Coordinates of N, CA and C and ligand atoms in Angstrom, one line a residue:
X223 N 0.8 -1.6 0.1 CA -0.3 0.2 -0.2 C 0.3 1.3 0.4
X224 N 0.4 2.2 -0.9 CA 1.4 3.4 -0.8 C 1.1 4.1 0.0
X225 N 1.7 5.1 0.3 CA 1.3 6.2 1.5 C 0.0 6.9 1.6
X226 N -0.4 7.6 1.3 CA -1.5 8.3 0.2 C -2.9 7.3 0.8
X227 N -2.9 6.1 0.2 CA -4.2 5.1 1.0 C -3.2 4.9 2.2
X228 N -2.5 4.8 2.6 CA -2.4 4.0 3.8 C -3.3 5.3 5.5
X229 N -2.8 6.2 4.3 CA -2.9 7.9 5.3 C -4.2 7.8 5.3
X230 N -5.1 7.7 4.0 CA -6.8 7.5 3.4 C -7.4 6.5 4.7
X231 N -6.7 5.3 4.6 CA -7.5 4.1 5.4 C -7.5 4.5 6.9
X232 N -6.0 5.0 7.3 CA -6.5 5.3 8.5 C -7.1 6.2 8.8
X233 N -7.3 7.1 8.4 CA -8.4 8.2 8.1 C -9.7 8.1 8.5
X234 N -9.9 7.2 7.5 CA -11.4 6.4 7.0 C -11.9 5.3 8.5
X235 N -10.8 5.1 9.1 CA -11.5 4.0 10.1 C -12.5 4.2 10.9
X236 N -12.6 5.4 11.4 CA -13.6 6.4 12.0 C -14.7 5.7 11.9
X237 N -15.2 5.0 10.5 CA -15.9 4.6 9.5 C -16.5 3.2 10.0
X238 N -15.1 3.0 10.3 CA -15.9 1.5 10.0 C -16.4 0.7 11.3
X239 N -17.4 -0.6 10.2 CA -18.4 -1.3 11.2 C -17.7 -2.3 11.5
X240 N -18.9 -2.9 12.3 CA -18.9 -4.7 12.7 C -18.2 -5.4 11.7
X241 N -18.5 -4.8 10.3 CA -18.7 -6.2 9.7 C -16.9 -5.8 9.4
X242 N -17.0 -4.6 9.0 CA -15.0 -4.7 8.9 C -14.3 -5.6 9.6
X243 N -14.4 -6.3 10.7 CA -13.9 -7.2 11.5 C -13.5 -8.2 10.9
X244 N -14.4 -8.9 9.8 CA -14.1 -10.2 8.9 C -13.1 -9.9 8.2
X245 N -12.5 -8.8 7.7 CA -11.0 -8.6 7.3 C -10.2 -9.0 7.4
X246 N -9.3 -9.6 8.5 CA -8.7 -9.8 8.9 C -8.4 -11.4 8.5
X247 N -9.4 -12.1 8.8 CA -9.4 -13.5 8.9 C -9.9 -13.6 7.1
X248 N -10.6 -12.6 6.3 CA -10.5 -13.1 5.1 C -8.9 -12.8 4.2
X249 N -8.3 -12.0 4.9 CA -7.1 -11.7 4.1 C -6.1 -13.1 4.9
X250 N -6.2 -13.4 5.9 CA -5.3 -14.7 6.1 C -5.5 -15.7 5.6
X251 N -7.1 -16.0 5.0 CA -7.4 -17.0 4.2 C -7.2 -16.6 2.8
X252 N -6.5 -16.1 2.5 CA -6.3 -15.5 1.0 C -8.0 -15.2 0.3
X253 N -9.4 -14.7 0.8 CA -10.3 -14.8 0.1 C -10.6 -13.2 -0.4
X254 N -10.2 -13.0 -1.5 CA -10.5 -11.6 -2.3 C -11.0 -10.5 -1.9
X255 N -11.7 -10.3 -0.6 CA -12.7 -8.6 -0.8 C -12.5 -7.9 -0.9
X256 N -12.9 -7.2 -1.1 CA -13.3 -5.6 -2.1 C -12.1 -4.8 -1.0
X257 N -10.6 -3.8 -1.8 CA -10.1 -3.2 -0.8 C -11.1 -2.3 -0.2
X258 N -10.2 -2.1 1.0 CA -11.1 0.1 2.2 C -11.6 0.8 1.3
X259 N -10.9 1.7 0.5 CA -10.8 2.8 0.3 C -12.3 2.6 -1.1
X260 N -11.8 1.4 -1.8 CA -12.8 0.7 -3.4 C -13.7 0.7 -2.6
X261 N -14.0 -0.1 -1.3 CA -15.3 0.0 -0.7 C -16.4 1.6 -0.1
X262 N -15.4 2.5 0.0 CA -15.9 3.5 0.8 C -16.6 4.4 -0.6
X263 N -15.6 4.2 -1.7 CA -16.1 4.4 -3.4 C -17.5 4.3 -3.3
X264 N -17.8 2.8 -3.2 CA -18.7 2.2 -4.0 C -19.4 2.3 -2.9
X265 N -19.9 2.6 -1.8 CA -20.8 2.8 -0.5 C -21.2 4.8 -1.0
X266 N -20.3 5.3 -1.8 CA -20.9 6.9 -1.8 C -21.7 6.6 -2.9
X267 N -21.1 5.7 -4.3 CA -21.5 5.8 -5.2 C -23.2 5.5 -4.9
X268 N -23.4 4.4 -4.4 CA -24.3 3.8 -3.6 C -25.4 4.9 -3.6
X269 N -24.8 5.6 -2.4 CA -25.6 6.5 -2.0 C -26.4 7.6 -3.2
X270 N -25.1 8.3 -3.6 CA -25.2 9.1 -4.1 C -26.8 9.3 -5.4
X271 N -26.1 7.4 -5.9 CA -27.1 7.3 -6.5 C -28.6 6.3 -6.3
X272 N -29.1 6.8 -4.6 CA -30.2 6.4 -4.4 C -30.5 4.9 -5.1
X273 N -29.0 3.8 -4.8 CA -28.9 2.5 -5.6 C -30.0 1.7 -4.4
X274 N -31.2 0.8 -4.4 CA -32.1 0.3 -3.6 C -31.9 -1.4 -4.1
X275 N -31.8 -1.4 -5.0 CA -31.5 -2.8 -5.7 C -30.4 -3.4 -5.8
X276 N -29.4 -4.0 -5.5 CA -28.0 -3.8 -6.3 C -28.1 -6.0 -6.4
X277 N -27.4 -6.0 -7.6 CA -27.2 -7.5 -8.0 C -25.2 -7.7 -7.9
X278 N -25.2 -8.5 -7.0 CA -23.6 -8.9 -7.0 C -23.1 -10.1 -7.5
X279 N -22.1 -9.6 -8.7 CA -21.7 -11.3 -9.2 C -20.2 -11.7 -8.3
X280 N -20.4 -12.7 -7.2 CA -19.2 -12.9 -6.7 C -19.3 -12.6 -4.6
X281 N -20.3 -13.5 -4.1 CA -20.2 -12.9 -2.7 C -19.2 -13.0 -2.0
X282 N -18.6 -14.6 -1.6 CA -17.6 -14.6 -1.6 C -17.9 -14.7 -0.1
X283 N -17.5 -14.1 1.1 CA -18.3 -15.0 2.3 C -19.4 -13.9 2.9
X284 N -19.3 -13.0 2.1 CA -20.8 -12.0 2.6 C -20.2 -10.2 2.8
X285 N -18.6 -10.7 2.7 CA -18.6 -9.3 3.2 C -19.1 -7.9 2.5
X286 N -18.3 -8.1 1.0 CA -19.1 -6.6 0.2 C -20.6 -6.7 0.0
X287 N -21.2 -7.6 0.4 CA -23.2 -7.6 -0.2 C -23.4 -6.9 2.1
X288 N -23.3 -7.0 2.5 CA -23.0 -6.8 3.7 C -23.3 -5.3 4.0
X289 N -21.7 -5.5 3.2 CA -21.6 -3.8 3.3 C -22.1 -2.5 2.6
X290 N -22.7 -3.3 1.0 CA -23.3 -2.4 0.8 C -24.9 -2.6 1.9
X291 N -25.2 -3.7 2.1 CA -26.9 -3.5 3.2 C -27.0 -2.4 4.0
X292 N -25.4 -2.6 4.3 CA -25.6 -1.7 6.3 C -25.7 -0.2 5.5
X293 N -25.3 0.0 4.6 CA -25.9 2.1 4.4 C -27.4 2.5 4.9
X294 N -28.6 1.5 4.2 CA -29.4 1.5 5.0 C -30.7 0.2 4.8
X295 N -31.3 0.4 5.5 CA -32.5 -1.0 5.6 C -33.4 -1.0 4.4
X296 N -33.2 0.2 3.4 CA -33.4 -0.2 2.4 C -33.4 -0.9 1.1
X297 N -32.2 -0.9 1.4 CA -31.1 -1.7 0.1 C -31.6 -3.0 0.5
X298 N -31.8 -3.7 -1.1 CA -31.5 -5.2 -1.2 C -30.7 -5.7 -2.2
X299 N -30.3 -6.7 -1.7 CA -28.5 -7.4 -2.8 C -29.6 -9.0 -2.7
X300 N -29.1 -8.6 -4.3 CA -29.0 -10.3 -4.4 C -27.8 -10.5 -5.2
X301 N -26.7 -11.7 -4.2 CA -25.9 -11.9 -4.8 C -25.4 -13.5 -4.8
X302 N -24.7 -13.6 -6.4 CA -24.5 -15.1 -6.6 C -23.5 -15.8 -6.0
X303 N -23.2 -16.8 -6.0 CA -21.8 -17.5 -5.7 C -22.3 -19.3 -5.7
X304 N -21.0 -19.6 -6.6 CA -21.0 -20.6 -6.9 C -20.0 -21.4 -5.6
X305 N -19.4 -21.4 -4.9 CA -18.6 -21.7 -4.4 C -19.1 -22.7 -2.5
X306 N -19.0 -23.9 -2.7 CA -19.8 -24.4 -1.2 C -19.4 -24.1 -0.2
X307 N -17.9 -23.8 -0.1 CA -17.6 -23.2 0.9 C -17.9 -21.7 1.4
X308 N -18.0 -20.8 0.4 CA -18.0 -19.6 0.6 C -19.6 -19.3 1.0
X309 N -20.7 -20.6 0.3 CA -21.3 -20.0 0.5 C -21.8 -20.7 1.8
X310 N -21.3 -21.7 2.1 CA -21.2 -21.5 3.5 C -21.4 -20.8 4.6
X311 N -19.9 -19.6 4.1 CA -19.5 -19.4 5.4 C -20.5 -17.6 5.3
X312 N -21.1 -17.5 3.4 CA -21.1 -16.7 3.9 C -22.6 -16.3 4.8
X313 N -23.3 -17.6 4.3 CA -24.7 -18.1 5.6 C -24.5 -17.8 6.9
X314 N -23.4 -18.3 7.5 CA -23.3 -18.1 9.0 C -23.5 -16.7 8.6
X315 N -22.4 -15.6 7.7 CA -22.4 -14.5 8.4 C -23.4 -13.4 7.8
X316 N -24.1 -14.2 7.6 CA -26.1 -13.2 6.7 C -26.4 -13.4 8.0
X317 N -26.4 -14.4 9.1 CA -27.0 -14.9 10.1 C -26.6 -14.0 11.2
X318 N -25.7 -14.0 11.5 CA -24.4 -13.9 12.6 C -24.8 -12.2 12.8
X319 N -25.0 -11.2 11.8 CA -24.8 -9.7 11.6 C -26.2 -9.1 11.1
X320 N -26.8 -10.5 11.0 CA -28.7 -9.9 11.2 C -29.1 -9.6 9.1
X321 N -28.2 -9.9 8.5 CA -28.8 -9.5 7.1 C -29.7 -9.9 5.9
X322 N -30.1 -11.7 6.7 CA -30.8 -12.2 6.0 C -32.1 -12.0 5.3
X323 N -33.0 -10.5 5.9 CA -33.5 -9.8 5.4 C -33.4 -8.9 4.0
X324 N -32.0 -8.9 4.0 CA -31.4 -7.7 3.4 C -31.0 -8.3 1.9
X325 N -30.5 -9.8 2.1 CA -29.8 -9.7 1.3 C -30.3 -11.5 0.3
X326 N -29.9 -11.9 -0.3 CA -31.4 -13.3 -0.9 C -29.5 -13.3 -1.7
X327 N -28.9 -14.3 -1.1 CA -27.9 -15.1 -1.6 C -28.2 -16.1 -3.2
X328 N -28.1 -16.2 -3.9 CA -28.1 -17.3 -4.8 C -26.8 -18.4 -5.2
X329 N -27.6 -19.4 -4.8 CA -26.1 -20.5 -5.4 C -26.0 -21.0 -5.8
X330 N -25.4 -20.1 -7.0 CA -25.1 -20.8 -8.8 C -24.1 -20.4 -9.6
X331 N -23.7 -21.0 -11.0 CA -22.5 -20.2 -11.6 C -23.4 -18.8 -12.0
X332 N -22.7 -18.0 -11.7 CA -23.6 -16.9 -12.6 C -23.4 -17.1 -13.9
X333 N -23.1 -17.6 -14.5 CA -23.1 -18.0 -15.8 C -25.0 -18.6 -15.9
X334 N -25.7 -19.5 -14.8 CA -26.4 -19.8 -15.2 C -27.4 -19.6 -14.5
X335 N -27.5 -17.9 -13.5 CA -28.2 -18.2 -13.1 C -29.3 -16.5 -13.4
X336 N -29.5 -16.2 -14.3 CA -30.5 -15.5 -14.8 C -31.4 -15.4 -14.4
X337 N -32.4 -16.5 -14.3 CA -33.8 -17.1 -14.2 C -34.1 -16.9 -13.0
X338 N -32.8 -17.0 -12.0 CA -33.4 -16.9 -10.7 C -33.3 -15.4 -10.0
X339 N -33.0 -14.2 -11.3 CA -32.3 -13.4 -10.8 C -33.4 -12.0 -11.2
X340 N -34.4 -12.4 -12.6 CA -34.7 -11.6 -13.7 C -35.8 -11.4 -13.3
X341 N -36.3 -11.2 -12.0 CA -37.8 -10.9 -11.4 C -37.8 -9.6 -11.3
X342 N -36.6 -8.6 -11.4 CA -36.3 -7.4 -10.9 C -35.5 -6.6 -11.5
X343 N -35.2 -5.5 -11.8 CA -34.2 -4.2 -12.6 C -33.7 -3.9 -11.3
X344 N -32.6 -3.9 -11.8 CA -31.7 -3.7 -10.6 C -31.0 -2.1 -10.7
X345 N -30.4 -1.2 -9.4 CA -29.9 -0.1 -9.9 C -28.3 0.1 -9.8
X346 N -27.6 -1.1 -9.7 CA -26.4 -1.0 -10.1 C -26.2 -2.7 -9.8
X347 N -25.0 -2.8 -10.1 CA -24.3 -4.5 -10.4 C -22.9 -4.2 -10.3
X348 N -22.3 -5.5 -9.4 CA -21.0 -5.4 -9.0 C -20.8 -6.3 -9.5
X349 N -19.7 -6.4 -10.5 CA -19.0 -7.8 -11.3 C -17.6 -7.4 -10.5
X350 N -17.6 -9.0 -9.8 CA -16.7 -9.7 -8.9 C -16.3 -10.7 -8.8
X351 N -16.1 -11.4 -9.8 CA -15.9 -13.3 -9.8 C -15.0 -13.5 -10.6
X352 N -15.0 -14.2 -11.3 CA -13.4 -14.9 -12.3 C -13.4 -13.9 -13.2
X353 N -12.0 -13.4 -13.1 CA -11.8 -12.2 -14.0 C -12.1 -12.2 -15.5
X354 N -11.5 -13.5 -16.0 CA -11.9 -13.9 -17.5 C -13.1 -13.7 -17.9
X355 N -14.6 -13.9 -17.1 CA -15.5 -13.9 -17.5 C -16.2 -12.7 -17.4
X356 N -15.8 -11.5 -17.4 CA -16.6 -10.3 -16.6 C -17.4 -9.6 -17.6
X357 N -17.1 -9.8 -19.0 CA -17.7 -9.8 -20.3 C -18.7 -10.7 -20.3
X358 N -18.8 -12.0 -20.2 CA -20.0 -12.7 -20.0 C -20.8 -12.1 -19.3
X359 N -20.6 -11.7 -18.1 CA -21.3 -11.2 -16.3 C -21.9 -10.0 -17.3
X360 N -21.3 -8.8 -18.1 CA -22.0 -7.8 -18.3 C -22.7 -8.0 -19.3
X361 N -22.4 -8.6 -20.1 CA -23.5 -9.1 -21.2 C -25.1 -9.6 -20.7
X362 N -24.8 -10.9 -19.9 CA -26.3 -11.5 -19.7 C -27.0 -10.2 -18.5
X363 N -25.9 -9.5 -17.5 CA -26.3 -9.2 -16.7 C -27.4 -7.5 -17.0
X364 N -26.6 -7.0 -17.7 CA -26.8 -5.3 -18.1 C -28.6 -5.3 -18.4
X365 N -29.1 -6.1 -19.4 CA -30.6 -6.1 -19.9 C -30.8 -5.7 -18.5
X366 N -30.8 -6.6 -17.5 CA -31.9 -5.8 -16.2 C -31.5 -4.7 -15.5
X367 N -30.5 -4.2 -16.3 CA -30.1 -2.4 -15.3 C -31.1 -1.2 -16.1
X368 N -31.3 -0.9 -14.8 CA -32.2 0.5 -15.2 C -31.2 1.5 -15.9
X369 N -31.9 2.3 -16.7 CA -31.1 3.1 -17.4 C -30.3 4.6 -16.2
X370 N -29.2 4.8 -16.6 CA -28.9 5.7 -15.1 C -28.3 4.5 -14.3
X371 N -28.6 3.1 -14.8 CA -27.9 2.8 -13.3 C -26.2 2.5 -13.7
X372 N -25.9 1.6 -12.4 CA -24.3 1.5 -12.6 C -23.9 0.4 -12.1
X373 N -22.8 -0.1 -13.5 CA -21.8 -1.4 -13.4 C -20.5 -0.9 -12.7
X374 N -20.3 -1.8 -11.4 CA -18.9 -1.8 -11.2 C -18.3 -2.6 -11.1
X375 N -17.1 -2.7 -12.1 CA -16.1 -3.8 -12.5 C -14.9 -3.7 -11.2
X376 N -14.7 -4.9 -10.4 CA -13.7 -5.1 -10.0 C -11.9 -5.2 -10.4
X377 N -11.5 -5.0 -9.7 CA -9.8 -5.5 -9.8 C -9.6 -5.4 -11.5
X378 N -9.6 -4.2 -12.2 CA -9.6 -4.0 -13.8 C -8.4 -3.8 -14.0
X379 N -7.0 -3.5 -13.0 CA -6.2 -2.9 -12.6 C -5.8 -4.2 -12.5
X380 N -5.9 -5.5 -12.0 CA -5.5 -6.8 -11.2 C -3.6 -7.2 -10.9
X381 N -3.6 -6.4 -9.7 CA -2.3 -6.6 -9.2 C -1.1 -6.2 -10.1
X382 N -1.9 -5.0 -10.6 CA -0.4 -4.1 -11.6 C -0.2 -5.1 -12.9
X383 N -0.5 -6.1 -12.4 CA -0.2 -6.8 -14.2 C -0.6 -6.3 -15.5
X384 N -2.0 -5.9 -15.2 CA -2.9 -5.4 -16.6 C -2.1 -4.2 -17.7
X385 N -1.0 -3.6 -17.0 CA -0.6 -2.3 -17.5 C 1.0 -3.0 -17.6
X386 N 0.9 -4.0 -16.9 CA 2.6 -4.4 -17.2 C 3.0 -6.1 -17.1
X387 N 2.0 -6.5 -18.4 CA 1.9 -7.8 -18.6 C 3.6 -8.8 -18.7
X388 N 3.9 -8.0 -18.7 CA 5.2 -8.2 -19.5 C 5.8 -9.3 -18.0
X389 N 5.4 -8.6 -16.7 CA 6.4 -9.7 -15.4 C 5.5 -10.7 -15.1
X390 N 4.4 -10.8 -15.5 CA 3.9 -12.6 -15.0 C 4.5 -13.4 -15.5
X391 N 4.9 -14.4 -14.7 CA 5.7 -15.7 -15.2 C 4.2 -16.5 -15.6
X392 N 2.9 -17.1 -14.4 CA 2.7 -18.0 -15.2 C 1.6 -18.5 -16.5
X393 N 1.7 -18.8 -17.0 CA 1.1 -19.0 -18.3 C -0.2 -18.9 -17.7
X394 N -0.9 -19.0 -16.4 CA -2.5 -18.8 -16.4 C -2.9 -17.6 -16.0
X395 N -2.3 -17.3 -15.2 CA -2.1 -15.8 -14.6 C -2.3 -14.5 -16.7
X396 N -1.5 -14.7 -16.8 CA -1.2 -14.1 -18.4 C -1.9 -14.6 -19.3
X397 N -2.7 -15.6 -19.0 CA -4.1 -16.1 -19.8 C -5.3 -14.8 -19.3
X398 N -5.7 -14.9 -17.8 CA -6.3 -13.8 -17.3 C -6.0 -12.6 -17.1
X399 N -5.1 -11.7 -17.4 CA -4.3 -10.4 -17.5 C -4.8 -10.5 -19.2
X400 N -4.4 -11.1 -20.2 CA -5.1 -10.6 -21.2 C -6.4 -10.3 -21.2
X401 N -7.3 -11.5 -20.9 CA -8.6 -11.2 -20.9 C -9.1 -10.1 -19.9
X402 N -8.8 -9.8 -19.3 CA -8.8 -8.2 -18.3 C -8.8 -7.1 -19.6
X403 N -7.4 -7.1 -19.8 CA -7.1 -5.8 -21.3 C -7.8 -5.8 -22.0
X404 N -8.3 -7.2 -22.7 CA -9.1 -7.0 -23.6 C -11.0 -6.5 -23.3
X405 N -11.1 -6.3 -21.9 CA -12.5 -6.2 -21.0 C -12.8 -5.2 -21.1
X406 N -11.2 -4.4 -20.8 CA -11.1 -2.9 -20.5 C -11.1 -2.5 -22.0
X407 N -10.8 -2.8 -22.9 CA -10.6 -2.2 -24.1 C -12.8 -2.6 -24.8
X408 N -12.7 -3.9 -24.3 CA -14.0 -3.9 -25.4 C -15.4 -2.7 -24.2
X409 N -15.0 -2.8 -23.0 CA -16.0 -1.5 -22.4 C -16.0 -0.5 -22.8
X410 N -14.9 0.3 -22.8 CA -14.6 1.6 -23.1 C -15.7 1.4 -24.9
X411 N -15.7 0.6 -25.7 CA -16.4 0.9 -26.7 C -17.9 0.7 -26.3
X412 N -18.4 0.0 -25.9 CA -19.5 -0.1 -25.2 C -20.4 1.4 -25.2
X413 N -21.1 1.7 -26.4 CA -21.6 3.2 -27.1 C -23.2 3.3 -26.3
X414 N -23.9 2.4 -25.3 CA -25.0 2.5 -24.7 C -24.5 2.8 -23.1
X415 N -23.2 2.5 -22.7 CA -22.8 3.4 -21.4 C -21.2 4.3 -21.2
X416 N -21.0 4.7 -20.5 CA -20.3 5.6 -20.1 C -19.2 4.9 -19.3
X417 N -18.5 4.7 -19.5 CA -17.0 4.0 -18.2 C -15.9 5.5 -17.8
X418 N -15.9 5.4 -16.7 CA -14.2 5.4 -16.4 C -13.6 4.9 -15.6
X419 N -12.1 4.9 -15.5 CA -11.1 4.0 -14.4 C -11.1 4.6 -13.8
X420 N -11.1 3.9 -12.3 CA -10.2 4.5 -11.8 C -9.2 3.8 -10.7
X421 N -7.8 5.1 -10.4 CA -6.8 4.4 -10.3 C -6.5 4.0 -8.7
X422 N -6.8 3.2 -7.8 CA -7.6 3.5 -6.5 C -7.4 1.6 -6.1
X423 N -6.4 1.2 -5.7 CA -6.2 -0.1 -5.5 C -6.2 -1.1 -6.4
X424 N -6.9 -2.1 -6.7 CA -6.6 -2.7 -7.9 C -7.8 -2.4 -9.1
X425 N -7.8 -1.2 -9.0 CA -8.4 -0.7 -9.8 C -9.8 -0.8 -10.3
X426 N -11.1 0.3 -10.1 CA -12.4 0.2 -10.4 C -12.8 0.7 -12.0
X427 N -14.2 -0.2 -12.7 CA -14.7 0.4 -14.0 C -15.8 1.1 -13.6
X428 N -16.4 2.2 -14.0 CA -17.5 2.7 -13.3 C -18.3 3.1 -14.4
X429 N -19.6 2.2 -15.1 CA -20.0 2.2 -16.4 C -21.3 2.3 -16.0
X430 N -21.9 3.9 -16.3 CA -23.7 4.1 -16.3 C -24.1 4.1 -17.8
X431 N -25.4 3.5 -17.6 CA -26.0 2.9 -18.5 C -26.9 4.4 -19.5
X432 N -26.6 4.5 -20.5 CA -27.6 5.3 -21.1 C -28.8 5.6 -21.3
X433 N -29.3 6.0 -22.5 CA -31.1 6.2 -23.1 C -30.4 4.8 -23.7
Ligands
SAH545 N1 -17.2 -9.5 -3.6 C1 -16.5 -10.0 -2.8 C2 -15.3 -11.3 -3.3 C3 -15.7 -11.7 -4.0 S1 -14.2 -13.0 -4.5 C4 -16.4 -9.1 -1.4 O1 -16.0 -7.7 -1.6 O2 -16.3 -9.0 -0.5 C5 -14.7 -13.5 -6.1 C6 -15.8 -14.8 -5.6 O3 -16.8 -15.1 -6.9 C7 -14.8 -16.3 -5.0 O4 -15.7 -16.6 -3.8 C8 -15.6 -17.2 -6.6 O5 -15.9 -18.8 -6.0 C9 -16.5 -16.3 -6.6 N2 -17.0 -16.8 -8.2 C10 -16.0 -16.7 -9.1 N3 -16.6 -17.0 -10.0 C11 -18.4 -17.9 -10.0 C12 -19.1 -17.4 -11.2 N4 -19.1 -17.9 -12.1 N5 -20.5 -18.2 -10.6 C13 -20.4 -17.4 -9.3 N6 -19.4 -17.2 -8.5 C14 -17.7 -17.0 -8.6
MG546 MG1 -12.4 -7.6 -5.9

């Protein structure tokens, strides 16, 4: 973490809630939950857009979905997860922190869950699952997004590799990073969306759905 990030993370500590206690455990178990400053930006976007219905692709242990729901009782989160172990953990957390009524957990592969979530329109979609599949998730789920709604894609700069792919040794990681590069370029070209990229933490793209 650089010094400015460090400084702001500490400055924001007064905003930390009980859900934040899950971060240490997640990090020691290598569960890639959303970074702290990115989360604060996401929460601010939710407030600014008055987003009430949120669709999340990639629940993991339920950290980000509970953080979104914690903004206000009126917020409903639909979140999709395929990994059984994660599902188990998320369920425990939703009970423990009492978010069962605001969060709907869909236990499925997000490429096959459309029929389980298309009962409503969404104000925001948070894409945070398998990085090589972001485009498929975007194409599948943005028809459910309201006009003026947001798609936020996490990890678009993936560990600094996206801008510096030459340092990547592993073939698999290289393949994935190439996919992220392709996704970012494709995203910029979507004429029904206006996208900007934020160079913070692991990088996010914010796309606004137009007319
Ligand atoms: N949004 C969470 C972190 C998600 S980590 C947070 O910030 O707290 C990414 C998760 O996506 C992992 O738990 C992984 O199992 C899940 N995932 C990856 N590909 C998926 C897919 N195709 N369908 C459903 N879940 C998927
Ligand atoms: Mg992420």
